[in-house]
Amino acid sequence: MCGIIGVSGVPDAARLAYLGLYALQHRGQESAGIVAIDADGTARSHRGMGLVSENFDDGSLAGLPGDVAVGHTRYSTTGSTVLANAQPCSVNTRCGPLAIAHNGNLINAGTIKRDLVARGAIFTGSSDTEVLVHLIARSAGQTVEDQIRDALEQVDGAYSLVITVGRTMYAVIDSRGFRPLVIGRLGEGIVVASETCALDLIGASITCELRPGDFVRIEDGQVTHLPRLSPRPVSRCVFELVYFARPDSTVFGKSVDAVRRELGRQLAREKPAPEGEVVFSVPDSSNAMALGFSEESGIKLEYGLIRNHYVGRTFINPTQALRVAKVKIKFNPVREVIQGKSVVVVDDSLVRGNTSKELVQMIRSAGAREVHLRLGSPPITGPCHYGIDTPTREELIGATHSIEEIREFLGVDSLGYLSLDGMLTAAGKEDTGFCHACFSGHYPTTTPDDLVKLRHASPLIATPA
Ligand code: AMP
């Protein structure tokens, strides 16, 4: 998953992009980058591995002059964790410097890449986004807009993109609308971002959320809607609302906080825990769900687990060994809340089960009498092909074990998952088409070609991370 931002027509655009990336840090912590374009159309880039704060300082931002900038925070879902895959991708094309920031996954990138390589194309990294850059640069389209459209017609899957060609910026979302993208205004300028929380931070007012298939040009403080991409059934990623987006954002026209509270309420209706004396969340993604569960059930909400905020999301780490060790660094139980009690723990989802198993052990060692785990989404039974970093089916505990086996593995007294329909209703299925493939197995596209191969492919040129 990734966070993307574009700033156009605002002095010192790179500084604003930098601030916006801070608000989007939760969407990717492997690398961060900004490309800025100055008044002469010269593009300058600064990218690095790690967090936004680790990559930028006054000096690097001073080296990015201009009133147009595009920024990106990444965690890899295709392509390995190396600097060569850090974004924005920036290249020189016949139409001028091109920079592209991509959130999503192209499911046919492997096939296209093989074809391009056979025809002599050179790739510096292994990300699917570079495929798109090649398609744009090679297109026979008359205008830049034709070239972008031509490239997008050849790719399939999930893409929310901010692209700059020269000083002109484009924002576009695939017709299924998997990933969010929002537009705001800041003085005379325009800002585009993955989530509204980034606009809030830089003081931009929210103008509109891009709809699936929207393609806009941003120039001189104007947003021009270009002909939309060919329509497809809308399938917004429900996991954005369940887990990924920040609760202070509005995503797909919905308050993430409000949806999560409703998920918690629905969970309490579907899977009550009458034995529970206190309820608490696994912070932070399920805070609002635990609140909803408490409101509906009448069980008192407490802070039973404290999260260390200086540790990244556990899944971001590539190795299993690191992932397990990090759970303890990340969470600590509050004994006074837990000791001698029957506790209800609310989490948003269960992936491999590792974090939760360790957490349950921690909660028991803090003296819990009973532990009842409630999950604000159904069992995850398949990988996401559209940009969320879920492991292979074999590693997904919900795909390989029954509910009773999972309960036993986690060591909880009871386990309750929210139903698929309950989740979709709480997320607002009446007015939004959702992708729920990772829960239901109903994938809105064909199966990706060699996604796994692409994901673990090394870049042709190894760049020191
Ligand atoms: P586990 O117990 O190992 O299955 O981990 C479950 C935890 O991972 C939950 O608390 C979720 O909030 C979190 N989670 C779910 N999906 C992801 C993801 N794609 N990346 C990082 N963390 C995730």
JSON list of N, CA and C and ligand atoms in Angstrom, two decimals, residues 75 239 243-244 282 285-286 313-316 323 330-331 347-357 359 380 388-390 397 410, ligand 1:
[
{"chain": "A", "resi": 75, "resn": "TYR", "atom": "N", "xyz": [4.98, 1.00, 0.87]},
{"chain": "A", "resi": 75, "resn": "TYR", "atom": "CA", "xyz": [5.40, -0.33, 1.31]},
{"chain": "A", "resi": 75, "resn": "TYR", "atom": "C", "xyz": [5.09, -1.26, 0.17]},
{"chain": "A", "resi": 239, "resn": "PHE", "atom": "N", "xyz": [-11.36, -2.85, 2.89]},
{"chain": "A", "resi": 239, "resn": "PHE", "atom": "CA", "xyz": [-10.31, -2.92, 3.91]},
{"chain": "A", "resi": 239, "resn": "PHE", "atom": "C", "xyz": [-9.72, -1.54, 4.23]},
{"chain": "A", "resi": 243, "resn": "TYR", "atom": "N", "xyz": [-9.43, -1.17, 8.11]},
{"chain": "A", "resi": 243, "resn": "TYR", "atom": "CA", "xyz": [-8.10, -1.14, 8.73]},
{"chain": "A", "resi": 243, "resn": "TYR", "atom": "C", "xyz": [-7.20, -0.02, 8.24]},
{"chain": "A", "resi": 244, "resn": "PHE", "atom": "N", "xyz": [-7.17, 0.18, 6.92]},
{"chain": "A", "resi": 244, "resn": "PHE", "atom": "CA", "xyz": [-6.02, 0.88, 6.39]},
{"chain": "A", "resi": 244, "resn": "PHE", "atom": "C", "xyz": [-6.03, 2.39, 6.60]},
{"chain": "A", "resi": 282, "resn": "VAL", "atom": "N", "xyz": [-7.31, -3.35, 20.32]},
{"chain": "A", "resi": 282, "resn": "VAL", "atom": "CA", "xyz": [-5.90, -3.47, 20.00]},
{"chain": "A", "resi": 282, "resn": "VAL", "atom": "C", "xyz": [-5.60, -2.17, 19.26]},
{"chain": "A", "resi": 285, "resn": "SER", "atom": "N", "xyz": [-5.88, 0.86, 15.22]},
{"chain": "A", "resi": 285, "resn": "SER", "atom": "CA", "xyz": [-6.84, 0.73, 14.13]},
{"chain": "A", "resi": 285, "resn": "SER", "atom": "C", "xyz": [-8.22, 0.28, 14.60]},
{"chain": "A", "resi": 286, "resn": "SER", "atom": "N", "xyz": [-8.31, -0.38, 15.76]},
{"chain": "A", "resi": 286, "resn": "SER", "atom": "CA", "xyz": [-9.63, -0.86, 16.19]},
{"chain": "A", "resi": 286, "resn": "SER", "atom": "C", "xyz": [-10.21, -0.04, 17.35]},
{"chain": "A", "resi": 313, "resn": "ARG", "atom": "N", "xyz": [4.21, -0.29, 11.71]},
{"chain": "A", "resi": 313, "resn": "ARG", "atom": "CA", "xyz": [3.27, -1.41, 11.64]},
{"chain": "A", "resi": 313, "resn": "ARG", "atom": "C", "xyz": [4.02, -2.71, 11.47]},
{"chain": "A", "resi": 314, "resn": "THR", "atom": "N", "xyz": [3.64, -3.71, 12.25]},
{"chain": "A", "resi": 314, "resn": "THR", "atom": "CA", "xyz": [4.44, -4.93, 12.31]},
{"chain": "A", "resi": 314, "resn": "THR", "atom": "C", "xyz": [4.59, -5.63, 10.96]},
{"chain": "A", "resi": 315, "resn": "PHE", "atom": "N", "xyz": [3.57, -5.55, 10.14]},
{"chain": "A", "resi": 315, "resn": "PHE", "atom": "CA", "xyz": [3.61, -6.28, 8.87]},
{"chain": "A", "resi": 315, "resn": "PHE", "atom": "C", "xyz": [4.62, -5.73, 7.90]},
{"chain": "A", "resi": 316, "resn": "ILE", "atom": "N", "xyz": [5.04, -4.52, 8.14]},
{"chain": "A", "resi": 316, "resn": "ILE", "atom": "CA", "xyz": [5.94, -3.87, 7.20]},
{"chain": "A", "resi": 316, "resn": "ILE", "atom": "C", "xyz": [7.28, -4.60, 7.17]},
{"chain": "A", "resi": 323, "resn": "ARG", "atom": "N", "xyz": [9.05, -9.90, 12.79]},
{"chain": "A", "resi": 323, "resn": "ARG", "atom": "CA", "xyz": [7.64, -9.58, 13.00]},
{"chain": "A", "resi": 323, "resn": "ARG", "atom": "C", "xyz": [7.18, -10.03, 14.40]},
{"chain": "A", "resi": 330, "resn": "LYS", "atom": "N", "xyz": [5.84, -3.30, 20.56]},
{"chain": "A", "resi": 330, "resn": "LYS", "atom": "CA", "xyz": [4.72, -2.44, 20.15]},
{"chain": "A", "resi": 330, "resn": "LYS", "atom": "C", "xyz": [3.62, -2.31, 21.21]},
{"chain": "A", "resi": 331, "resn": "PHE", "atom": "N", "xyz": [3.32, -3.40, 21.94]},
{"chain": "A", "resi": 331, "resn": "PHE", "atom": "CA", "xyz": [2.18, -3.36, 22.88]},
{"chain": "A", "resi": 331, "resn": "PHE", "atom": "C", "xyz": [2.60, -3.77, 24.29]},
{"chain": "A", "resi": 347, "resn": "ASP", "atom": "N", "xyz": [-10.36, -6.43, 17.81]},
{"chain": "A", "resi": 347, "resn": "ASP", "atom": "CA", "xyz": [-9.36, -6.10, 16.79]},
{"chain": "A", "resi": 347, "resn": "ASP", "atom": "C", "xyz": [-10.07, -6.02, 15.45]},
{"chain": "A", "resi": 348, "resn": "ASP", "atom": "N", "xyz": [-9.43, -5.34, 14.49]},
{"chain": "A", "resi": 348, "resn": "ASP", "atom": "CA", "xyz": [-10.11, -5.15, 13.20]},
{"chain": "A", "resi": 348, "resn": "ASP", "atom": "C", "xyz": [-10.06, -6.40, 12.34]},
{"chain": "A", "resi": 349, "resn": "SER", "atom": "N", "xyz": [-8.94, -7.15, 12.42]},
{"chain": "A", "resi": 349, "resn": "SER", "atom": "CA", "xyz": [-8.81, -8.30, 11.52]},
{"chain": "A", "resi": 349, "resn": "SER", "atom": "C", "xyz": [-7.76, -9.25, 12.05]},
{"chain": "A", "resi": 350, "resn": "LEU", "atom": "N", "xyz": [-7.80, -10.45, 11.50]},
{"chain": "A", "resi": 350, "resn": "LEU", "atom": "CA", "xyz": [-6.80, -11.46, 11.83]},
{"chain": "A", "resi": 350, "resn": "LEU", "atom": "C", "xyz": [-6.16, -11.87, 10.50]},
{"chain": "A", "resi": 351, "resn": "VAL", "atom": "N", "xyz": [-4.85, -11.83, 10.46]},
{"chain": "A", "resi": 351, "resn": "VAL", "atom": "CA", "xyz": [-4.16, -12.15, 9.20]},
{"chain": "A", "resi": 351, "resn": "VAL", "atom": "C", "xyz": [-3.44, -13.49, 9.38]},
{"chain": "A", "resi": 352, "resn": "ARG", "atom": "N", "xyz": [-2.25, -13.45, 9.94]},
{"chain": "A", "resi": 352, "resn": "ARG", "atom": "CA", "xyz": [-1.54, -14.72, 10.20]},
{"chain": "A", "resi": 352, "resn": "ARG", "atom": "C", "xyz": [-1.90, -15.29, 11.57]},
{"chain": "A", "resi": 353, "resn": "GLY", "atom": "N", "xyz": [-2.32, -14.40, 12.46]},
{"chain": "A", "resi": 353, "resn": "GLY", "atom": "CA", "xyz": [-2.65, -14.83, 13.82]},
{"chain": "A", "resi": 353, "resn": "GLY", "atom": "C", "xyz": [-1.49, -14.64, 14.79]},
{"chain": "A", "resi": 354, "resn": "ASN", "atom": "N", "xyz": [-0.31, -14.29, 14.28]},
{"chain": "A", "resi": 354, "resn": "ASN", "atom": "CA", "xyz": [0.88, -14.19, 15.15]},
{"chain": "A", "resi": 354, "resn": "ASN", "atom": "C", "xyz": [0.75, -13.09, 16.19]},
{"chain": "A", "resi": 355, "resn": "THR", "atom": "N", "xyz": [0.38, -11.91, 15.73]},
{"chain": "A", "resi": 355, "resn": "THR", "atom": "CA", "xyz": [0.27, -10.76, 16.65]},
{"chain": "A", "resi": 355, "resn": "THR", "atom": "C", "xyz": [-0.75, -11.09, 17.73]},
{"chain": "A", "resi": 356, "resn": "SER", "atom": "N", "xyz": [-1.88, -11.59, 17.30]},
{"chain": "A", "resi": 356, "resn": "SER", "atom": "CA", "xyz": [-2.97, -11.83, 18.24]},
{"chain": "A", "resi": 356, "resn": "SER", "atom": "C", "xyz": [-2.61, -12.90, 19.25]},
{"chain": "A", "resi": 357, "resn": "LYS", "atom": "N", "xyz": [-1.93, -13.93, 18.81]},
{"chain": "A", "resi": 357, "resn": "LYS", "atom": "CA", "xyz": [-1.54, -15.01, 19.75]},
{"chain": "A", "resi": 357, "resn": "LYS", "atom": "C", "xyz": [-0.64, -14.45, 20.85]},
{"chain": "A", "resi": 359, "resn": "LEU", "atom": "N", "xyz": [-0.43, -11.35, 21.77]},
{"chain": "A", "resi": 359, "resn": "LEU", "atom": "CA", "xyz": [-1.19, -10.39, 22.57]},
{"chain": "A", "resi": 359, "resn": "LEU", "atom": "C", "xyz": [-2.02, -11.11, 23.62]},
{"chain": "A", "resi": 380, "resn": "ILE", "atom": "N", "xyz": [-10.05, -13.58, 6.84]},
{"chain": "A", "resi": 380, "resn": "ILE", "atom": "CA", "xyz": [-9.36, -13.27, 5.57]},
{"chain": "A", "resi": 380, "resn": "ILE", "atom": "C", "xyz": [-8.93, -14.60, 4.97]},
{"chain": "A", "resi": 388, "resn": "ILE", "atom": "N", "xyz": [-3.12, -4.17, -0.97]},
{"chain": "A", "resi": 388, "resn": "ILE", "atom": "CA", "xyz": [-2.93, -4.39, 0.47]},
{"chain": "A", "resi": 388, "resn": "ILE", "atom": "C", "xyz": [-1.95, -5.55, 0.62]},
{"chain": "A", "resi": 389, "resn": "ASP", "atom": "N", "xyz": [-1.04, -5.39, 1.55]},
{"chain": "A", "resi": 389, "resn": "ASP", "atom": "CA", "xyz": [-0.02, -6.41, 1.74]},
{"chain": "A", "resi": 389, "resn": "ASP", "atom": "C", "xyz": [-0.56, -7.56, 2.58]},
{"chain": "A", "resi": 390, "resn": "THR", "atom": "N", "xyz": [-1.24, -8.49, 1.94]},
{"chain": "A", "resi": 390, "resn": "THR", "atom": "CA", "xyz": [-1.66, -9.70, 2.66]},
{"chain": "A", "resi": 390, "resn": "THR", "atom": "C", "xyz": [-0.77, -10.85, 2.17]},
{"chain": "A", "resi": 397, "resn": "ILE", "atom": "N", "xyz": [-4.33, -17.49, 8.36]},
{"chain": "A", "resi": 397, "resn": "ILE", "atom": "CA", "xyz": [-4.91, -18.46, 9.30]},
{"chain": "A", "resi": 397, "resn": "ILE", "atom": "C", "xyz": [-6.39, -18.69, 9.01]},
{"chain": "A", "resi": 410, "resn": "LEU", "atom": "N", "xyz": [-5.08, -19.41, 19.19]},
{"chain": "A", "resi": 410, "resn": "LEU", "atom": "CA", "xyz": [-4.88, -18.11, 19.84]},
{"chain": "A", "resi": 410, "resn": "LEU", "atom": "C", "xyz": [-4.95, -18.23, 21.36]},
{"chain": "B", "resi": 1, "resn": "AMP", "atom": "P1", "xyz": [-2.12, -11.23, 13.20]},
{"chain": "B", "resi": 1, "resn": "AMP", "atom": "O1", "xyz": [-2.58, -11.45, 14.60]},
{"chain": "B", "resi": 1, "resn": "AMP", "atom": "O2", "xyz": [-0.68, -11.61, 13.04]},
{"chain": "B", "resi": 1, "resn": "AMP", "atom": "O3", "xyz": [-3.02, -11.87, 12.23]},
{"chain": "B", "resi": 1, "resn": "AMP", "atom": "O4", "xyz": [-2.17, -9.66, 12.92]},
{"chain": "B", "resi": 1, "resn": "AMP", "atom": "C1", "xyz": [-3.39, -9.00, 13.02]},
{"chain": "B", "resi": 1, "resn": "AMP", "atom": "C2", "xyz": [-3.14, -7.53, 13.10]},
{"chain": "B", "resi": 1, "resn": "AMP", "atom": "O5", "xyz": [-2.55, -7.05, 11.91]},
{"chain": "B", "resi": 1, "resn": "AMP", "atom": "C3", "xyz": [-4.42, -6.77, 13.30]},
{"chain": "B", "resi": 1, "resn": "AMP", "atom": "O6", "xyz": [-4.29, -6.04, 14.50]},
{"chain": "B", "resi": 1, "resn": "AMP", "atom": "C4", "xyz": [-4.54, -5.83, 12.13]},
{"chain": "B", "resi": 1, "resn": "AMP", "atom": "O7", "xyz": [-4.81, -4.52, 12.59]},
{"chain": "B", "resi": 1, "resn": "AMP", "atom": "C5", "xyz": [-3.18, -5.86, 11.49]},
{"chain": "B", "resi": 1, "resn": "AMP", "atom": "N1", "xyz": [-3.24, -5.91, 10.01]},
{"chain": "B", "resi": 1, "resn": "AMP", "atom": "C6", "xyz": [-4.20, -6.38, 9.22]},
{"chain": "B", "resi": 1, "resn": "AMP", "atom": "N2", "xyz": [-3.86, -6.27, 7.92]},
{"chain": "B", "resi": 1, "resn": "AMP", "atom": "C7", "xyz": [-2.65, -5.70, 7.87]},
{"chain": "B", "resi": 1, "resn": "AMP", "atom": "C8", "xyz": [-1.77, -5.30, 6.82]},
{"chain": "B", "resi": 1, "resn": "AMP", "atom": "N3", "xyz": [-2.08, -5.50, 5.54]},
{"chain": "B", "resi": 1, "resn": "AMP", "atom": "N4", "xyz": [-0.61, -4.72, 7.15]},
{"chain": "B", "resi": 1, "resn": "AMP", "atom": "C9", "xyz": [-0.28, -4.54, 8.44]},
{"chain": "B", "resi": 1, "resn": "AMP", "atom": "N5", "xyz": [-1.06, -4.91, 9.48]},
{"chain": "B", "resi": 1, "resn": "AMP", "atom": "C10", "xyz": [-2.23, -5.48, 9.22]}
]
